[in-house]
Coordinates of C-alpha atoms in Angstrom, one line a residue:
M1 CA -1.6 14.3 33.3
T2 CA -1.1 13.2 29.3
L3 CA -3.0 12.4 26.4
D4 CA -4.3 9.1 26.3
L5 CA -6.8 7.8 24.1
N6 CA -6.0 3.8 24.8
I7 CA -9.9 4.1 26.9
N8 CA -10.7 0.5 28.0
D9 CA -14.6 1.1 28.0
L10 CA -15.2 1.4 24.0
T11 CA -18.8 1.5 25.6
R12 CA -18.4 5.2 26.9
V13 CA -17.1 6.1 23.5
V14 CA -19.4 4.8 21.5
A15 CA -22.1 6.4 23.6
A16 CA -20.2 10.0 23.2
D17 CA -20.5 9.6 19.1
R18 CA -23.6 9.1 19.4
E19 CA -24.6 11.8 22.0
H20 CA -22.4 14.7 21.0
V21 CA -21.0 13.9 16.9
W22 CA -22.6 15.2 14.3
H23 CA -21.6 12.9 11.4
H24 CA -21.3 13.6 7.0
L25 CA -23.8 12.5 5.3
S26 CA -25.3 10.3 7.6
Q27 CA -29.5 10.7 8.8
H28 CA -28.9 10.4 13.1
K29 CA -32.9 9.9 13.5
Q30 CA -31.1 5.7 13.6
Y31 CA -29.0 5.8 15.8
E32 CA -31.8 6.4 18.4
T33 CA -32.6 2.5 17.9
I34 CA -28.9 1.0 16.9
D35 CA -25.2 2.3 17.6
P36 CA -22.9 4.5 15.2
R37 CA -20.1 2.2 14.2
V38 CA -16.9 3.9 15.6
F39 CA -13.7 2.8 14.2
V40 CA -10.7 2.5 16.3
E41 CA -7.7 0.3 14.8
G42 CA -6.6 0.5 11.0
K43 CA -3.4 -1.6 9.7
G44 CA -2.8 -2.2 6.0
M45 CA -6.0 -2.5 4.0
K46 CA -8.0 -3.8 7.6
L47 CA -10.0 -2.0 9.7
W48 CA -11.0 -3.3 13.1
D49 CA -14.8 -1.0 14.7
A50 CA -15.3 -0.6 18.7
T51 CA -17.5 -4.0 18.6
G52 CA -13.6 -5.6 17.8
R53 CA -14.9 -6.8 13.9
E54 CA -12.5 -6.8 11.2
F55 CA -13.3 -5.6 8.0
L56 CA -11.5 -4.9 4.4
D57 CA -11.7 -1.8 3.3
A58 CA -11.8 -1.4 0.1
V59 CA -12.6 2.4 -0.7
S60 CA -9.3 3.4 1.4
G61 CA -10.7 5.3 3.9
G62 CA -14.2 5.4 2.7
V63 CA -13.7 8.6 1.0
W64 CA -11.4 6.8 -1.4
T65 CA -8.3 8.7 0.3
V66 CA -5.9 6.3 2.7
N67 CA -3.8 5.5 -0.5
V68 CA -1.0 3.9 0.7
G69 CA -3.4 1.8 3.5
Y70 CA -3.2 2.5 6.9
G71 CA -0.5 1.9 10.5
R72 CA 2.5 3.7 7.9
E73 CA 4.6 4.9 11.2
S74 CA 7.0 6.4 9.3
I75 CA 4.0 9.3 8.1
A76 CA 3.4 9.4 12.2
N77 CA 7.0 10.0 12.9
A78 CA 7.9 12.1 9.6
V79 CA 4.6 14.1 11.2
R80 CA 5.8 13.9 14.7
D81 CA 8.8 15.4 14.9
Q82 CA 8.7 17.1 12.1
L83 CA 5.3 19.3 14.8
I84 CA 8.2 19.6 16.9
K85 CA 10.3 21.8 15.2
L86 CA 7.7 24.0 13.3
N87 CA 3.6 23.1 13.5
Y88 CA 2.6 26.2 11.9
Y89 CA 3.6 29.3 10.8
A90 CA 1.0 31.7 7.7
G91 CA 1.6 31.0 4.1
A92 CA 3.1 34.3 3.5
A93 CA 5.9 32.2 4.4
G94 CA 7.8 29.6 3.6
T95 CA 8.6 26.3 5.8
V96 CA 11.2 23.3 5.5
P97 CA 8.0 20.9 4.5
G98 CA 6.6 23.3 2.2
A99 CA 9.1 23.8 -0.1
L100 CA 10.6 20.2 -0.5
F101 CA 7.0 19.0 -1.4
A102 CA 6.3 21.4 -3.5
Q103 CA 9.8 20.9 -4.9
R104 CA 9.3 16.9 -5.8
L105 CA 5.0 17.9 -6.4
I106 CA 6.7 19.5 -9.4
E107 CA 9.3 17.0 -10.4
K108 CA 6.3 15.0 -10.3
M109 CA 4.5 17.1 -13.3
P110 CA 6.4 17.9 -16.3
G111 CA 4.1 21.5 -16.9
M112 CA 3.3 22.9 -14.0
S113 CA 5.3 25.4 -11.8
R114 CA 3.7 26.4 -8.2
V115 CA 1.9 24.9 -5.7
Y116 CA -0.7 27.4 -3.5
Y117 CA -0.9 25.1 -0.5
S118 CA -5.0 24.7 1.1
N119 CA -6.1 22.3 3.2
S120 CA -9.5 20.8 2.0
G121 CA -10.1 19.5 -1.6
S122 CA -13.1 22.0 -2.1
E123 CA -11.0 24.5 -1.2
A124 CA -8.1 24.0 -3.0
N125 CA -11.0 24.0 -6.2
E126 CA -12.3 27.0 -5.1
K127 CA -9.3 28.8 -5.6
V128 CA -9.1 28.1 -8.8
Y129 CA -11.8 29.8 -9.1
K130 CA -11.1 32.6 -7.4
M131 CA -8.1 32.9 -9.6
V132 CA -9.8 32.9 -12.9
R133 CA -12.1 36.0 -11.2
Q134 CA -9.3 37.7 -10.5
I135 CA -7.4 36.8 -14.3
S136 CA -10.6 38.0 -15.2
A137 CA -11.2 41.4 -13.3
R138 CA -7.1 41.8 -14.4
H139 CA -6.3 40.8 -17.5
Y140 CA -10.2 41.1 -19.8
G141 CA -12.0 43.9 -18.0
G142 CA -13.5 41.1 -15.7
A143 CA -15.6 39.2 -19.4
K144 CA -13.7 35.8 -19.7
Q145 CA -15.6 35.3 -15.2
K146 CA -17.6 32.4 -16.8
I147 CA -16.5 28.7 -15.8
L148 CA -18.0 25.7 -17.2
Y149 CA -18.3 22.0 -15.7
R150 CA -19.4 19.2 -16.7
D151 CA -23.0 17.1 -15.8
R152 CA -22.0 14.5 -13.9
D153 CA -18.7 15.4 -11.6
Y154 CA -18.4 17.2 -8.7
H155 CA -16.3 20.1 -7.3
G156 CA -17.0 20.2 -3.4
T157 CA -19.1 20.9 -0.6
T158 CA -18.4 24.7 -0.4
L159 CA -21.5 26.9 -2.6
G160 CA -18.9 28.0 -4.2
T161 CA -17.9 24.2 -6.1
L162 CA -21.8 23.7 -5.4
A163 CA -22.4 25.4 -8.1
T164 CA -20.3 23.9 -10.5
S165 CA -21.8 20.4 -9.0
G166 CA -23.1 17.6 -11.9
Q167 CA -24.8 16.4 -9.7
G168 CA -28.6 17.7 -8.6
Q169 CA -29.4 15.3 -5.7
R170 CA -25.8 16.8 -3.5
A171 CA -26.7 21.0 -5.2
A172 CA -30.0 20.6 -3.5
Q173 CA -31.6 22.5 -0.6
Y174 CA -29.1 24.8 -0.8
G175 CA -29.2 27.5 -3.5
P176 CA -29.5 30.1 -5.0
Y177 CA -25.9 29.9 -6.2
P178 CA -23.5 32.5 -7.9
D179 CA -23.9 33.5 -11.3
G180 CA -21.7 32.5 -14.0
F181 CA -20.9 29.1 -13.6
V182 CA -22.6 27.1 -17.1
M183 CA -23.2 23.0 -17.0
V184 CA -21.8 21.3 -19.8
P185 CA -22.9 17.3 -21.2
H186 CA -20.6 14.8 -19.4
C187 CA -19.0 12.0 -21.8
L188 CA -20.2 8.4 -20.4
E189 CA -20.5 6.3 -23.8
Y190 CA -23.1 3.5 -21.6
R191 CA -25.1 6.2 -22.5
A192 CA -24.5 8.0 -24.6
Q193 CA -26.5 11.5 -25.1
W194 CA -25.1 11.1 -29.8
N195 CA -25.1 7.8 -31.6
V196 CA -21.7 8.7 -33.5
E197 CA -19.4 6.2 -34.3
N198 CA -16.7 8.7 -32.7
Y199 CA -18.0 9.3 -28.9
G200 CA -15.4 10.9 -27.3
E201 CA -14.7 13.3 -30.2
R202 CA -18.9 14.3 -30.0
A203 CA -19.0 14.4 -26.8
A204 CA -16.2 17.2 -26.5
D205 CA -17.5 19.1 -29.5
A206 CA -20.6 19.3 -27.2
I207 CA -18.4 21.3 -24.2
E208 CA -17.4 24.2 -27.5
E209 CA -20.8 23.9 -28.2
V210 CA -21.9 25.9 -25.0
I211 CA -18.4 28.1 -25.5
L212 CA -20.5 29.2 -29.0
R213 CA -23.9 29.6 -26.8
E214 CA -22.2 31.1 -24.1
G215 CA -19.8 33.6 -26.2
P216 CA -16.3 32.5 -26.1
D217 CA -15.0 36.1 -24.3
T218 CA -17.2 35.5 -21.7
V219 CA -16.1 31.4 -20.6
G220 CA -12.6 31.4 -18.7
A221 CA -12.3 28.3 -17.7
I222 CA -13.6 24.3 -17.6
V223 CA -13.2 22.8 -14.5
L224 CA -13.6 18.2 -15.1
E225 CA -12.2 15.7 -13.2
P226 CA -9.9 13.0 -15.2
V227 CA -12.5 10.4 -14.2
T228 CA -15.5 11.6 -12.9
A229 CA -15.8 10.1 -9.6
G230 CA -18.7 9.6 -7.9
G231 CA -20.9 10.3 -10.7
G232 CA -20.3 6.6 -11.3
V233 CA -16.7 6.4 -12.0
I234 CA -16.6 7.9 -15.9
T235 CA -14.1 7.1 -18.4
P236 CA -13.4 8.7 -20.7
P237 CA -14.0 7.5 -24.6
E238 CA -11.7 7.8 -27.0
G239 CA -10.6 11.1 -28.5
Y240 CA -12.2 12.9 -26.1
W241 CA -9.1 14.7 -23.8
Q242 CA -7.7 15.6 -26.8
R243 CA -9.8 17.5 -28.7
V244 CA -11.0 18.4 -24.9
Q245 CA -7.8 20.3 -24.7
E246 CA -8.3 21.7 -28.6
I247 CA -11.1 23.4 -27.8
C248 CA -9.3 24.8 -24.7
R249 CA -6.9 26.7 -27.1
K250 CA -8.7 27.2 -29.4
Y251 CA -10.6 30.1 -27.6
N252 CA -8.8 30.9 -24.8
I253 CA -10.0 29.0 -22.1
L254 CA -7.9 27.8 -19.8
L255 CA -8.8 23.8 -18.0
H256 CA -8.2 23.4 -14.9
I257 CA -8.6 19.3 -14.1
D258 CA -9.6 18.1 -10.6
E259 CA -7.5 15.0 -9.0
V260 CA -8.5 14.9 -5.6
V261 CA -9.7 11.8 -6.4
C262 CA -7.6 10.7 -8.5
G263 CA -4.2 12.1 -7.7
L264 CA -1.2 10.9 -6.4
G265 CA -1.1 7.3 -8.1
R266 CA -5.1 6.2 -7.7
T267 CA -5.5 5.6 -12.2
G268 CA -1.4 4.3 -11.6
T269 CA 0.4 7.2 -12.8
W270 CA 1.4 10.1 -10.3
F271 CA -2.2 11.9 -11.6
G272 CA -5.2 10.7 -13.6
Y273 CA -4.5 13.2 -16.6
Q274 CA -1.1 12.0 -17.6
Q275 CA -3.3 9.1 -18.7
Y276 CA -4.7 11.5 -20.7
G277 CA -1.3 13.7 -22.5
I278 CA -2.8 17.0 -21.7
E279 CA -1.8 20.0 -20.5
P280 CA -3.5 21.4 -17.3
D281 CA -3.5 25.2 -16.6
F282 CA -4.6 24.2 -13.3
V283 CA -4.6 21.2 -10.9
T284 CA -6.1 20.7 -7.7
M285 CA -5.7 17.2 -5.3
A286 CA -6.3 16.4 -2.1
K287 CA -7.2 13.6 -0.8
G288 CA -4.3 10.9 -1.4
V289 CA -1.5 13.9 -1.5
A290 CA -0.8 12.1 2.0
S291 CA -3.0 9.6 2.4
G292 CA -5.6 11.3 4.9
Y293 CA -2.2 11.4 7.9
A294 CA -2.2 14.6 7.9
A295 CA -4.3 17.2 5.8
I296 CA -3.4 19.2 2.8
S297 CA -3.8 20.6 -0.4
C298 CA -2.6 22.0 -3.2
T299 CA -3.7 24.1 -5.8
V300 CA -0.5 23.7 -9.1
T301 CA -0.9 26.2 -11.7
T302 CA 1.6 26.8 -14.4
E303 CA 3.8 29.4 -14.7
R304 CA 1.8 31.5 -17.4
V305 CA -0.8 31.5 -14.3
F306 CA 1.2 32.9 -11.8
D307 CA 2.7 35.4 -14.4
M308 CA -0.7 36.9 -14.0
F309 CA -0.5 38.3 -10.9
K310 CA 2.7 39.9 -11.0
D311 CA 2.5 41.7 -14.0
A312 CA 1.7 44.9 -11.6
P313 CA 4.2 44.8 -8.8
E314 CA 2.8 49.0 -8.7
D315 CA -0.4 48.0 -7.6
G316 CA -1.6 46.6 -4.4
M317 CA -4.3 45.3 -5.7
S318 CA -2.6 42.6 -8.2
Y319 CA -1.3 39.5 -6.5
F320 CA -3.8 37.1 -4.9
R321 CA -5.1 38.1 -2.1
D322 CA -6.2 34.9 -0.5
I323 CA -5.5 32.8 2.9
S324 CA -5.8 29.4 4.3
T325 CA -5.4 29.1 7.8
F326 CA -4.2 25.4 7.7
G327 CA -2.3 26.2 4.3
G328 CA 0.5 27.3 7.1
C329 CA 0.6 23.6 8.5
T330 CA 3.5 21.5 8.0
A331 CA 2.3 18.1 9.0
G332 CA 0.5 18.2 5.2
P333 CA 3.5 18.7 3.4
V334 CA 5.5 16.9 5.6
A335 CA 3.4 13.9 5.4
A336 CA 3.2 14.3 1.3
L337 CA 6.2 13.7 1.3
E338 CA 6.5 10.8 3.0
N339 CA 3.7 9.8 1.5
M340 CA 5.2 9.8 -1.7
R341 CA 8.4 8.3 -0.8
I342 CA 6.5 5.0 0.2
I343 CA 5.0 5.0 -3.5
E344 CA 7.3 5.1 -5.4
D345 CA 9.8 3.0 -3.1
E346 CA 7.5 0.1 -2.4
N347 CA 6.4 0.8 -7.0
L348 CA 2.8 1.0 -5.7
L349 CA 2.0 2.5 -9.5
E350 CA 3.4 -0.2 -10.9
N351 CA 0.8 -2.2 -8.1
C352 CA -1.9 0.0 -8.9
T353 CA -1.5 -0.9 -12.8
R354 CA -1.1 -4.6 -12.0
M355 CA -3.9 -4.9 -9.4
G356 CA -7.1 -3.0 -11.4
E357 CA -6.5 -5.0 -14.1
R358 CA -7.6 -8.3 -12.1
V359 CA -10.2 -5.5 -10.4
M360 CA -11.6 -5.2 -13.5
A361 CA -11.2 -8.9 -14.9
N362 CA -12.9 -9.9 -12.1
L363 CA -15.5 -7.3 -12.3
N364 CA -16.1 -8.6 -16.1
A365 CA -16.5 -12.2 -15.2
L366 CA -19.6 -10.6 -13.0
M367 CA -21.1 -9.2 -15.6
E368 CA -21.2 -12.6 -17.6
K369 CA -22.5 -14.3 -14.4
H370 CA -24.8 -11.6 -12.8
S371 CA -27.4 -9.9 -15.8
V372 CA -28.2 -6.5 -13.6
I373 CA -24.0 -5.2 -14.3
G374 CA -24.6 -3.4 -17.1
D375 CA -21.2 -2.1 -17.4
V376 CA -18.1 -1.9 -15.7
R377 CA -15.6 0.8 -16.0
G378 CA -12.1 2.0 -14.2
K379 CA -8.3 3.0 -14.4
G380 CA -5.7 1.8 -12.0
L381 CA -7.5 0.8 -8.9
F382 CA -10.9 3.1 -9.4
C383 CA -12.9 1.0 -10.3
G384 CA -16.8 0.4 -11.1
A385 CA -19.7 -1.6 -11.8
E386 CA -23.0 -0.4 -13.5
L387 CA -26.5 -2.1 -12.5
V388 CA -29.2 -2.1 -14.3
A389 CA -32.6 -3.0 -13.9
D390 CA -32.9 -4.8 -17.8
R391 CA -29.8 -5.3 -19.8
K392 CA -32.0 -4.2 -23.0
T393 CA -33.0 -1.1 -21.9
K394 CA -30.6 -0.2 -19.3
E395 CA -33.0 1.5 -16.9
P396 CA -30.8 1.6 -13.5
M397 CA -31.2 0.2 -10.7
D398 CA -33.2 1.1 -7.8
E399 CA -30.9 2.7 -5.0
K400 CA -32.0 1.1 -2.6
K401 CA -30.9 -2.9 -4.3
V402 CA -28.0 -0.9 -4.7
Q403 CA -26.9 0.2 -1.7
A404 CA -28.2 -3.8 -0.4
V405 CA -25.2 -4.9 -2.5
V406 CA -23.5 -2.6 -0.3
A407 CA -24.4 -3.5 3.5
D408 CA -24.2 -7.7 2.6
C409 CA -20.5 -7.2 1.3
L410 CA -20.1 -5.0 4.3
A411 CA -22.2 -8.1 5.9
Q412 CA -18.9 -10.3 4.8
G413 CA -16.4 -8.2 6.2
V414 CA -15.8 -6.2 2.6
I415 CA -16.3 -2.0 2.6
I416 CA -17.4 -1.0 -0.3
G417 CA -18.9 2.0 -2.5
A418 CA -22.0 3.4 -4.9
T419 CA -23.4 6.2 -5.6
N420 CA -25.4 7.6 -3.8
R421 CA -28.0 10.5 -2.9
S422 CA -26.4 11.9 -6.0
M423 CA -28.6 12.1 -10.1
E424 CA -31.4 11.8 -9.3
G425 CA -32.6 7.9 -10.8
L426 CA -29.1 7.1 -11.3
N427 CA -27.5 6.2 -8.9
N428 CA -26.6 2.5 -9.6
T429 CA -22.7 2.0 -9.4
L430 CA -20.9 0.3 -7.2
T431 CA -17.6 1.7 -6.4
L432 CA -13.7 0.3 -6.1
S433 CA -10.9 1.9 -4.6
P434 CA -9.5 0.0 -2.4
A435 CA -5.5 1.4 -1.7
L436 CA -2.5 0.9 -3.3
I437 CA -1.3 -1.6 -1.2
A438 CA -3.5 -3.8 -2.6
T439 CA -2.6 -7.9 -2.8
A440 CA -3.8 -10.3 -5.3
D441 CA -6.0 -12.2 -2.5
D442 CA -7.3 -9.1 -1.4
I443 CA -8.3 -8.4 -4.9
D444 CA -10.3 -11.1 -5.3
R445 CA -11.7 -11.7 -2.0
I446 CA -13.4 -8.0 -2.9
T447 CA -14.7 -8.7 -5.7
D448 CA -16.0 -12.5 -4.5
A449 CA -17.9 -10.3 -2.1
M450 CA -19.8 -8.9 -4.3
D451 CA -20.0 -11.8 -6.1
G452 CA -22.0 -13.8 -3.3
A453 CA -23.4 -9.8 -2.6
L454 CA -25.3 -9.6 -5.6
T455 CA -26.3 -13.3 -5.8
R456 CA -28.0 -13.3 -2.6
V457 CA -30.2 -9.7 -3.2
F458 CA -31.2 -10.8 -7.5
S459 CA -31.5 -14.0 -6.0

């Protein structure tokens, strides 16, 4: 008997979903009276649900993941062939796709050297935290163990990564958290914390102030998103990243760039940090690495970091004593190899830049038309529009009205995103992250849907 998922009776599928699936980020009380949405097919940027409705997906799988679009047979075939040949071996040994993807990835990341595989962004970031703590124990007598993180940034769902959540609502109810994680101010100039001319440099100097308060000898690393994602699509102000790099080098603090969202082309370069001339010590990535065709995440380090774990071979405790079971799956790296080939062969980085410019032009036009848009921000095909109740005071729009705009777009057959249940009083940014294959017609349809929704919700 062979497995057949081409079930004609989709009502049975929906019923099974309602009875047995615990959905992410969902209040299930609603499913006592309505059916959960079940998607059954995707092609390019389009999705179809169990009722037969078609949608244009402007958020790449709901969480910024399907960078090369749905229905890529070449990725599916590459995964199938590899799984038949060798589906898995624990990461203590190598595999062909693991070695080859690591090589290809490092070619895109000058200055970086080593790839540690796991299976989610949260896990990739957790690996860095463990590395930093072990480096502190091995080389600094346990002193440089604190990790700084930024207000409004987000790094994952585990208790360790939630300890570095700059989004209070996400972290609420799950404490107490581990010690040694310290927050630094955000860098969103639209909601300026200082009245200065060189805002980017001032926002970075605020990090130095925290370092000096905590004691430079106690701080081992800082984790930052190149563009803050779920915290409101915050692009860094001019001068910010250069100053952050200077501060890290001044105090011997390891710089960890979280590319889980921005990685593999989302901003128009392979990685978001490459937009700003940063030279990180750690880079983590997940979502777009294989565009959701297989689970994979990577913790990438410099050779300098790697060498800190082989300083005393005679000491059996000196190596990185960690394992990710499913980091040994071969589906992830083989899917990632084909994903990277598609991005290169179809010139999707260039398309991302061009279409990103079109999104921003359209959003700026919407801002001129709709007074509820206070600010638009973005880099490549990762853009946001912050909604306000009053442009002069910048009072954030009520979250329910922001979600009403999302719902109206959905009713039009266009799926957009929004910050939600993350930061008290600041869940007011509409978010767009269409696949890197987006066309001008796709972009215009997305922003036209937003135009209509804004008109109806705020008329």
